[in-house]
Each structure stands twice: as structure tokens, then as C-alpha cells.
């Protein structure tokens, strides 16, 4: 009895694995096609300078226009493309596209607007990121100071010496580096002080209850104070309400991003958004 049950379980398990492997293989085929047919697009989320209230940049966020389904967020396919290596060609496309757009902005009445691009750990492991960026800056003609790269601590857990060398070269070019999702996992300021980093983006989990949870408020205050003494710019992520925005301003947080300040949007919408924003400021 027990044996036959085990046998059945094994059969179910194998059937399940086969199905999942087939699903993954089908997704891989679709993702390859997505690259070939340029089904990827970038949305841009405004970044605000909290002291002036001006939009000073945008984070480029990957979207997949999946045929028959619609716009798909990265959570649905990033884990897969990091597993199968497709993040390398996709990541290159993202960098090139974001830089190309940022150059256009400079000529479209949005001077000084910078673009921020997320990089995966695999890109640092498999590619010479500083060389890739050098080539893309030359090809697109983007001023290096208008490019920001966002990395997470998973990048730091890679071969640290190699990553640090790469980051140093990037900064020599004039590119700035941000630590994304700061505060979750092992990231600490003790660690960051040894790294060639310009900004830290405080993870939105600390911002969510910032106005009601004294612990989160204390953590933010500590990050701002220590970060500033290390000459870092502090960015608050996931700002969803006017109260959170006010709190970040009072605490001296430098920059903010979040649905309250602007959702990720297609490039044409972003351009119109910034133009309207500047007009408002001029009139005020
Ligand atoms: P991230 O870099 O931390 O980007 C911020 C994420 O938070 C985005 O999700 C954004 O839409 C979302 N967000 C922004 N403001 C708010 C807010 O006020 N409330 C809430 N609840 N969420 C907010 P998205 O676009 O789904 O991207 C998820 C993650 O996927 C990104 O997190 C980033 O780690 C990764 N990702 C996105 N684009 C790329 C890319 O081109 N390359 C790589 N390697 N990773 C990317
Ligand atoms: Mg990011
Ligand atoms: Mg983040
Ligand atoms: Mg993230």
C-alpha cells in the first residue's frame, strides 16, 4: 500500500516537473522571440528633488508587451531571464534604449534630466559592465553624468573585488551609482562606506509606515544622518502619500520616487509630465 502510494506520488512529481520544464521552455521561446521582435519597452518613473520639488530624472523600468496578454511587469519574467541568461541581451538593450531616450530629452526641452538603469548581478558576473557602458555612451552621445546605475546588494555578494573595480571605472566615466532597495537583507552603511557609491535608495518597506511606525522613522533618520556624513545622497522609494512626502522632506531626505510623485509611464507621457511640472513651477 505504502509502496504504491509512493509510486503514485513519484509519478505525480515527475508529471509536475515535466509540465514545469515544458512551461519554462515555452516561456524561453517566447522571450527569445520578444527580443527578436522588440516587444520590450521601457516605462519611466519620475524622480523628484525634494528640496526644490523639481523632477530631476527618471528610473527606466522594463515592460514586456506580450502578444495576446498585454503589458507584463518584470516580476513575471525577470527571474526566468536571469536564470536562462537572456538578461544579458535584454540588459544591453535596456541600457542603450534608456541612454538614447535621455539624449532625446536633452533636445526636447528637458535639459539635465538624468536616467537611471537597473543592473542585475549576472551582468556584472558575465560582462565587463564599464566597457559596455563606455561603448553605449559613445554610441548614443549621452553625457555620462546623466546616467545613474542602480545595483542591489546581490551585486555586492558577487566577486566583490571585480565589482568594485568595475564600479570605480564607471564613476571615473562620470556615471553615478545607487544602491537599490537599501535596508533589506545585508546592506549596511558600514559596508557601503567602502564602496564607490553616490546614492542609496531606501527600500519602500521603510517608507510605507513612516508616519505611524516610530521604528521605521528612526531607521530612516539614521540612514539619512549617517548617509549624509558619508557624502551619500538619500532617495526615498515608494512615496505613496502627501504625508510620507512631507515626512521625508522634514527628515532631510534628498530625492523621492513613488506613485504619489508619478507612476512609471511610457516615454511620451513622461516628457509631457516633466514639461507640465516645469511650467507649474515657473508659474508658481
Ligand atoms: P526597483 O528597481 O526597486 O523599482 C521600483 C519598483 O517599485 C518598480 O516596480 C516600480 O513600479 C515600483 N514602485 C514605484 N513607486 C511605487 C510606489 O509608490 N508604491 C509601490 N507599491 N511600488 C512602487 P517594477 O517596475 O515592477 O519593477 C520591479 C523590479 O524589477 C525593479 O525594482 C527592479 O529590481 C527590476 N527591474 C525593472 N526593470 C529592470 C531592468 O531593466 N533591468 C533589471 N535588471 N531589473 C529591472
Ligand atoms: Mg531600481
Ligand atoms: Mg528599489
Ligand atoms: Mg529591486
Coordinates of N, CA and C in Angstrom, one line a residue, residues 42 44 57-58 60 94-117 133-148 267 270-271 275:
X42 N 10.4 50.4 -22.3 CA 10.8 51.0 -21.0 C 9.7 52.0 -20.6
X44 N 9.0 55.0 -17.6 CA 9.9 55.9 -16.9 C 9.1 56.5 -15.7
X57 N 14.9 63.5 -12.8 CA 15.3 62.3 -13.6 C 14.2 61.3 -13.6
X58 N 14.6 60.1 -14.1 CA 13.6 59.1 -14.3 C 14.3 57.7 -14.1
X60 N 14.3 54.0 -15.4 CA 13.8 53.2 -16.6 C 13.4 51.9 -16.0
X94 N 18.3 47.5 -22.7 CA 17.7 48.5 -21.8 C 18.7 49.7 -21.7
X95 N 20.0 49.4 -21.5 CA 21.0 50.5 -21.3 C 21.0 51.4 -22.6
X96 N 21.0 50.7 -23.7 CA 21.1 51.5 -25.0 C 19.8 52.4 -25.2
X97 N 18.7 51.7 -25.0 CA 17.4 52.4 -25.1 C 17.3 53.6 -24.2
X98 N 17.6 53.4 -22.9 CA 17.5 54.4 -21.9 C 18.4 55.6 -22.2
X99 N 19.7 55.3 -22.6 CA 20.6 56.3 -23.0 C 20.1 57.1 -24.2
X100 N 19.6 56.4 -25.2 CA 19.1 57.0 -26.4 C 18.0 58.0 -26.1
X101 N 17.1 57.5 -25.2 CA 16.0 58.4 -24.8 C 16.5 59.6 -24.1
X102 N 17.4 59.4 -23.2 CA 17.9 60.5 -22.4 C 18.6 61.6 -23.2
X103 N 19.2 61.2 -24.3 CA 19.8 62.1 -25.3 C 18.7 62.9 -25.9
X104 N 17.6 62.2 -26.3 CA 16.5 62.9 -27.0 C 15.9 64.0 -26.0
X105 N 15.8 63.6 -24.7 CA 15.2 64.5 -23.8 C 16.0 65.9 -23.7
X106 N 17.3 65.8 -23.8 CA 18.1 67.0 -23.7 C 17.8 67.9 -24.9
X107 N 17.3 67.4 -26.0 CA 17.0 68.2 -27.2 C 15.5 68.5 -27.2
X108 N 14.7 67.9 -26.3 CA 13.3 68.0 -26.4 C 12.8 68.9 -25.2
X109 N 13.6 69.8 -24.8 CA 13.2 70.8 -23.8 C 13.3 70.2 -22.3
X110 N 14.0 69.1 -22.1 CA 14.2 68.6 -20.8 C 15.6 68.5 -20.4
X111 N 16.3 69.7 -20.5 CA 17.8 69.6 -20.2 C 18.1 69.2 -18.8
X112 N 19.1 68.4 -18.6 CA 19.6 68.0 -17.3 C 18.8 66.8 -16.7
X113 N 17.8 66.3 -17.4 CA 17.1 65.2 -16.8 C 17.9 63.9 -17.0
X114 N 18.1 63.2 -15.8 CA 19.0 62.1 -15.9 C 18.2 60.8 -15.9
X115 N 18.8 59.7 -16.4 CA 18.1 58.4 -16.5 C 18.8 57.4 -15.6
X116 N 18.0 56.6 -15.0 CA 18.5 55.6 -14.1 C 18.2 54.2 -14.6
X117 N 19.2 53.3 -14.6 CA 19.0 52.0 -15.2 C 19.3 50.9 -14.1
X133 N 29.2 50.1 -20.9 CA 28.7 51.5 -20.7 C 29.5 52.5 -21.5
X134 N 30.8 52.3 -21.5 CA 31.6 53.2 -22.3 C 31.2 53.2 -23.7
X135 N 31.0 52.0 -24.2 CA 30.6 51.9 -25.7 C 29.2 52.6 -25.9
X136 N 28.3 52.3 -25.0 CA 27.0 52.8 -25.2 C 26.9 54.3 -25.1
X137 N 27.7 54.9 -24.1 CA 27.8 56.3 -24.0 C 28.3 57.0 -25.3
X138 N 29.4 56.3 -25.8 CA 30.0 56.8 -27.1 C 29.0 56.7 -28.2
X139 N 28.3 55.6 -28.3 CA 27.4 55.4 -29.4 C 26.2 56.3 -29.4
X140 N 25.7 56.6 -28.2 CA 24.5 57.4 -28.1 C 24.8 58.9 -27.9
X141 N 26.0 59.2 -27.4 CA 26.4 60.5 -27.2 C 25.8 61.1 -25.9
X142 N 25.4 60.2 -25.0 CA 24.9 60.7 -23.7 C 26.0 61.2 -22.8
X143 N 25.8 62.3 -22.1 CA 26.8 62.8 -21.1 C 26.7 61.8 -19.9
X144 N 27.9 61.3 -19.6 CA 28.0 60.3 -18.5 C 27.3 60.7 -17.2
X145 N 27.3 62.0 -16.9 CA 26.8 62.5 -15.6 C 25.2 62.4 -15.6
X146 N 24.7 62.1 -16.8 CA 23.2 62.0 -16.9 C 22.8 60.5 -16.8
X147 N 23.7 59.6 -16.5 CA 23.4 58.2 -16.4 C 23.7 57.8 -14.9
X148 N 22.7 57.1 -14.3 CA 22.8 56.6 -13.0 C 22.5 55.1 -13.1
X267 N 7.3 56.7 -22.5 CA 8.2 57.8 -22.6 C 7.5 59.1 -23.0
X270 N 6.0 60.6 -20.1 CA 7.0 61.2 -19.2 C 7.4 62.6 -19.6
X271 N 7.7 62.7 -20.9 CA 8.1 64.0 -21.4 C 7.0 65.1 -21.2
X275 N 7.3 68.4 -18.7 CA 7.1 69.8 -19.2 C 6.0 70.5 -18.4

